[in-house]
Short mmCIF file of C-alpha atoms in Angstrom, two decimals:
data_model
loop_
_atom_site.label_atom_id
_atom_site.label_comp_id
_atom_site.label_asym_id
_atom_site.label_seq_id
_atom_site.Cartn_x
_atom_site.Cartn_y
_atom_site.Cartn_z
CA ARG W 188 -0.03 -0.08 -0.08
CA LEU W 189 1.34 3.68 -0.62
CA LYS W 190 1.96 5.72 1.74
CA ARG W 191 2.43 9.63 1.77
CA ARG W 192 6.18 10.04 2.91
CA LEU W 193 6.00 14.30 3.05
CA THR W 194 4.53 16.81 0.37
CA ILE W 195 7.00 19.06 -1.56
CA THR W 196 6.12 22.89 -2.70
CA SER W 197 7.68 24.99 -4.97
CA THR W 198 8.93 27.85 -4.51
CA PHE W 199 7.74 31.67 -4.93
CA PRO W 200 7.92 32.63 -7.71
CA SER W 201 6.86 29.17 -8.82
CA THR W 202 9.60 29.23 -11.49
CA THR W 203 12.15 27.50 -12.99
CA ALA W 204 14.84 29.71 -12.25
CA ALA W 205 13.74 29.76 -8.39
CA ALA W 206 13.05 26.63 -7.96
CA THR W 207 15.76 24.45 -9.58
CA ASN W 208 18.24 26.23 -8.30
CA ALA W 209 16.37 26.51 -4.87
CA PHE W 210 16.76 22.51 -4.66
CA LEU W 211 20.53 22.38 -6.61
CA SER W 212 21.66 24.82 -3.21
CA GLY W 213 19.54 23.46 -0.77
CA LYS W 214 18.69 27.01 0.38
CA TYR W 215 15.44 29.19 0.13
CA PRO W 216 15.57 31.87 -3.64
CA ASN W 217 16.26 34.83 -1.69
CA GLU W 218 19.35 32.99 0.13
CA ILE W 219 20.82 32.97 -2.96
CA GLY W 220 19.73 35.85 -5.14
CA TRP W 221 18.05 33.61 -7.57
CA LEU W 222 14.61 35.01 -7.14
CA GLY W 223 12.97 35.01 -10.88
CA TRP W 224 13.07 34.36 -14.68
CA ALA W 225 14.75 38.30 -14.94
CA GLN W 226 15.86 40.63 -12.34
CA TYR W 227 17.05 43.93 -12.20
CA PHE W 228 20.84 44.38 -11.82
CA PRO W 229 21.74 47.98 -11.06
CA GLU W 230 25.39 47.70 -11.73
CA HIS W 231 24.44 47.35 -15.28
CA ASP W 232 21.10 48.71 -15.17
CA LYS W 233 18.98 46.50 -17.17
CA ILE W 234 16.92 43.78 -16.20
CA LEU W 235 18.56 40.90 -17.65
CA GLU W 236 17.63 36.88 -17.99
CA LEU W 237 19.57 35.27 -15.81
CA PHE W 238 19.98 31.72 -17.37
CA THR W 239 21.02 33.49 -20.84
CA GLY W 240 22.08 36.55 -19.95
CA LYS W 241 19.55 38.77 -22.53
CA ASP W 242 17.79 42.06 -22.21
CA SER W 243 14.52 40.79 -20.91
CA LEU W 244 12.53 44.00 -22.49
CA LEU W 245 14.50 43.88 -25.71
CA GLN W 246 14.91 40.27 -25.68
CA GLN W 247 18.66 40.94 -27.04
CA PRO W 248 22.05 39.69 -25.90
CA ALA W 249 23.26 41.60 -23.61
CA LEU W 250 25.84 39.74 -20.88
CA SER W 251 27.12 36.25 -20.95
CA PRO W 252 25.36 33.79 -18.57
CA THR W 253 28.52 33.81 -16.88
CA VAL W 254 28.82 37.50 -15.98
CA VAL W 255 25.65 37.77 -14.64
CA GLN W 256 25.12 34.43 -12.82
CA SER W 257 28.96 35.26 -11.16
CA THR W 258 26.94 37.80 -9.14
CA ILE W 259 24.62 34.97 -7.39
CA GLN W 260 26.58 31.81 -7.13
CA TYR W 261 26.24 29.42 -4.55
CA PRO W 262 27.59 26.09 -3.66
CA SER W 263 26.17 23.73 -5.61
CA ILE W 264 24.81 20.19 -3.96
CA PHE W 265 27.26 18.26 -6.11
CA ASN W 266 30.18 20.00 -4.27
CA GLN W 267 28.85 19.62 -0.72
CA LEU W 268 28.22 15.56 -1.72
CA GLN W 269 31.31 15.65 -2.79
CA GLN W 270 33.04 17.18 -0.05
CA HIS W 271 31.49 14.80 2.52
CA HIS W 272 31.48 11.53 0.16
CA PRO W 273 34.59 12.06 -1.69
CA ASN W 274 34.23 8.69 -3.14
CA LEU W 275 30.11 9.59 -4.28
CA LYS W 276 30.37 9.32 -8.05
CA ILE W 277 27.90 12.58 -8.88
CA HIS W 278 26.45 12.69 -12.46
CA GLN W 279 24.19 15.45 -13.73
CA VAL W 280 22.31 14.80 -17.09
CA TRP W 281 21.09 17.62 -18.95
CA PRO W 282 19.28 18.68 -21.98
CA ASP W 283 21.34 20.25 -24.83
CA VAL W 284 20.85 23.42 -22.81
CA ARG W 285 24.32 22.83 -21.43
CA PRO W 286 27.03 21.44 -23.10
CA GLY W 287 27.09 18.18 -23.67
CA GLY W 288 23.28 17.59 -22.84
CA TYR W 289 21.15 15.43 -25.32
CA LYS W 290 19.06 16.39 -27.73
CA THR W 291 16.02 13.66 -27.21
CA ILE W 292 14.71 12.41 -24.38
CA GLU W 293 15.36 8.84 -25.84
CA ALA W 294 19.61 9.73 -25.24
CA TRP W 295 18.47 11.29 -21.97
CA PHE W 296 16.98 8.19 -20.66
CA GLN W 297 19.63 5.98 -22.21
CA ARG W 298 22.27 7.75 -20.25
CA LEU W 299 20.21 7.75 -16.85
CA ALA W 300 19.44 3.52 -17.71
CA ALA W 301 23.34 3.46 -18.12
CA ILE W 302 24.29 5.19 -14.76
CA GLY W 303 21.98 2.88 -12.95
CA GLN W 304 24.20 -0.31 -14.15
CA GLU W 305 26.94 1.18 -12.71
CA LYS W 306 28.14 -0.67 -9.22
CA GLU W 307 29.59 2.24 -7.70
CA PRO W 308 27.66 4.47 -5.50
CA SER W 309 26.72 7.59 -7.26
CA PHE W 310 24.05 10.51 -6.95
CA THR W 311 22.45 11.83 -10.24
CA TYR W 312 20.51 14.68 -10.92
CA GLY W 313 18.04 14.63 -14.17
CA TYR W 314 16.65 17.65 -16.07
CA TRP W 315 14.55 17.50 -18.59
CA LEU W 316 12.49 20.56 -20.45
CA ASP W 317 8.95 18.80 -20.85
CA PRO W 318 6.20 19.01 -20.07
CA ASP W 319 7.36 22.56 -18.95
CA LYS W 320 8.27 24.26 -22.11
CA THR W 321 5.61 22.65 -23.97
CA ILE W 322 3.31 23.69 -21.31
CA HIS W 323 4.04 27.22 -21.52
CA GLN W 324 3.83 27.15 -25.74
CA GLN W 325 0.39 25.15 -25.75
CA GLY W 326 -0.95 25.01 -22.37
CA VAL W 327 -1.79 22.64 -19.45
CA ASN W 328 -4.69 20.92 -21.67
CA ALA W 329 -3.32 20.31 -24.79
CA GLN W 330 -3.23 16.58 -26.17
CA PRO W 331 0.78 17.08 -26.45
CA ILE W 332 0.96 17.69 -23.31
CA GLN W 333 -0.53 14.66 -22.33
CA ASN W 334 1.03 12.28 -24.89
CA LEU W 335 3.96 13.92 -23.23
CA ILE W 336 3.34 13.09 -19.79
CA LYS W 337 1.95 9.35 -20.67
CA GLU W 338 5.36 9.17 -22.54
CA ILE W 339 7.87 10.37 -19.64
CA GLN W 340 5.43 7.96 -17.01
CA SER W 341 6.06 4.83 -19.24
CA ARG W 342 9.64 5.79 -19.50
CA LEU W 343 10.28 6.11 -15.87
CA LYS W 344 8.38 3.14 -15.09
CA ALA W 345 11.01 1.09 -17.21
CA LEU W 346 13.79 2.62 -15.65
CA ALA W 347 13.02 2.10 -12.55
CA LYS W 348 12.02 -1.63 -13.20
CA GLN W 349 15.53 -2.07 -15.23
CA ASN W 350 17.44 -0.73 -12.26
CA PRO W 351 15.26 -2.12 -8.61
CA ASP W 352 18.33 -0.96 -6.36
CA THR W 353 18.18 2.51 -7.74
CA THR W 354 15.70 5.09 -5.54
CA TYR W 355 14.37 7.55 -7.93
CA VAL W 356 12.39 10.95 -7.04
CA VAL W 357 10.61 12.66 -9.88
CA PHE W 358 9.12 16.07 -9.02
CA ALA W 359 8.47 19.10 -11.19
CA ASP W 360 10.15 22.40 -10.36
CA HIS W 361 6.22 24.27 -10.51
CA GLY W 362 3.17 23.94 -11.73
CA LEU W 363 1.19 26.06 -14.47
CA VAL W 364 -1.93 26.87 -15.14
CA ASP W 365 -3.93 28.33 -17.74
CA VAL W 366 -3.72 32.90 -17.36
CA SER W 367 -5.25 35.10 -19.46
CA PHE W 368 -2.33 38.06 -19.86
CA LEU W 369 -2.93 42.13 -19.25
CA SER W 370 -0.53 44.03 -20.03
CA ILE W 371 0.28 46.74 -17.46
CA GLN W 372 1.19 49.56 -20.48
CA GLU W 373 -2.64 49.22 -21.04
CA HIS W 374 -2.84 50.95 -17.88
CA GLN W 375 -0.87 54.46 -18.04
CA GLU W 376 -2.26 55.64 -14.68
CA ILE W 377 -0.06 52.98 -13.31
CA PHE W 378 2.89 52.62 -16.13
CA SER W 379 3.65 56.39 -15.70
CA LEU W 380 4.59 55.55 -11.76
CA LEU W 381 6.99 53.43 -12.23
CA LYS W 382 11.04 54.21 -13.17
CA ARG W 383 10.89 51.17 -15.30
CA SER W 384 9.44 47.83 -16.36
CA PHE W 385 8.73 45.15 -13.51
CA SER W 386 10.91 42.61 -13.15
CA LEU W 387 10.79 38.84 -11.07
CA GLU W 388 8.03 37.02 -13.13
CA PRO W 389 4.63 38.42 -14.68
CA ARG W 390 2.73 36.45 -12.37
CA ALA W 391 5.04 37.43 -9.28
CA ALA W 392 6.29 40.57 -10.59
CA THR W 393 8.42 43.36 -8.54
CA PHE W 394 7.97 46.98 -9.70
CA PHE W 395 10.17 50.16 -9.53
CA VAL W 396 8.16 52.91 -8.75
CA ASN W 397 8.57 56.72 -8.63
CA ASP W 398 9.69 58.08 -5.30
CA ASN W 399 7.03 59.68 -3.44
CA GLN W 400 3.84 58.14 -5.82
CA HIS W 401 3.61 54.94 -3.77
CA GLN W 402 0.34 55.48 -2.25
CA GLN W 403 -0.96 56.56 -5.71
CA PHE W 404 0.81 53.58 -7.24
CA VAL W 405 -0.84 51.44 -4.33
CA LYS W 406 -4.31 53.57 -4.93
CA ASP W 407 -4.25 52.99 -8.79
CA SER W 408 -3.48 49.37 -8.67
CA ILE W 409 -6.71 48.25 -6.68
CA VAL W 410 -8.79 50.25 -8.89
CA THR W 411 -7.21 48.87 -12.03
CA GLY W 412 -7.86 45.38 -10.18
CA LYS W 413 -11.65 45.54 -9.75
#
């Protein structure tokens, strides 16, 4: 009989940038500085995407991702594990968004299966882009999403059966729901009160309000929300 051991909830904001790095550091987003998809960096006076280094507003290259991320580095769980368990083999299995990553889910699962056959004690972190990527594009109820989830479930079942001595912990970095988009630029009574565009996440935004206009911003936001 299955028994619930614990409940895992995502971070807030519930976004890949904050959630995955919380897991990979073992700390909360506000402890490591990975707060959202795009953040304002005063030293560059730009809102930059943390993963890509792009200017979030212009969607153009601005800085190297390594330059952006150098200010929000943290000791990873891989380094921590290696430090405390020198004989433990550490594996990372990524899609091709990283050098050496895998282009297909089939190749990605094949690598996980090969690691499971190794005799040495090991810890493996594997990350795949879907269904998150496709949900963002097509919504939660699209048929391709259902097909993707069924495929992943089938492959996971086969992987676990092939490697019975391996413990697999499978989770999503965050959930998703379909939303209706509203443009703040259509509400000039609010937009005119801002120093610059908002950052972090459209679903959990950080606003930079002009000096001495904070009360007006709150008032207009409440009226617009109604």
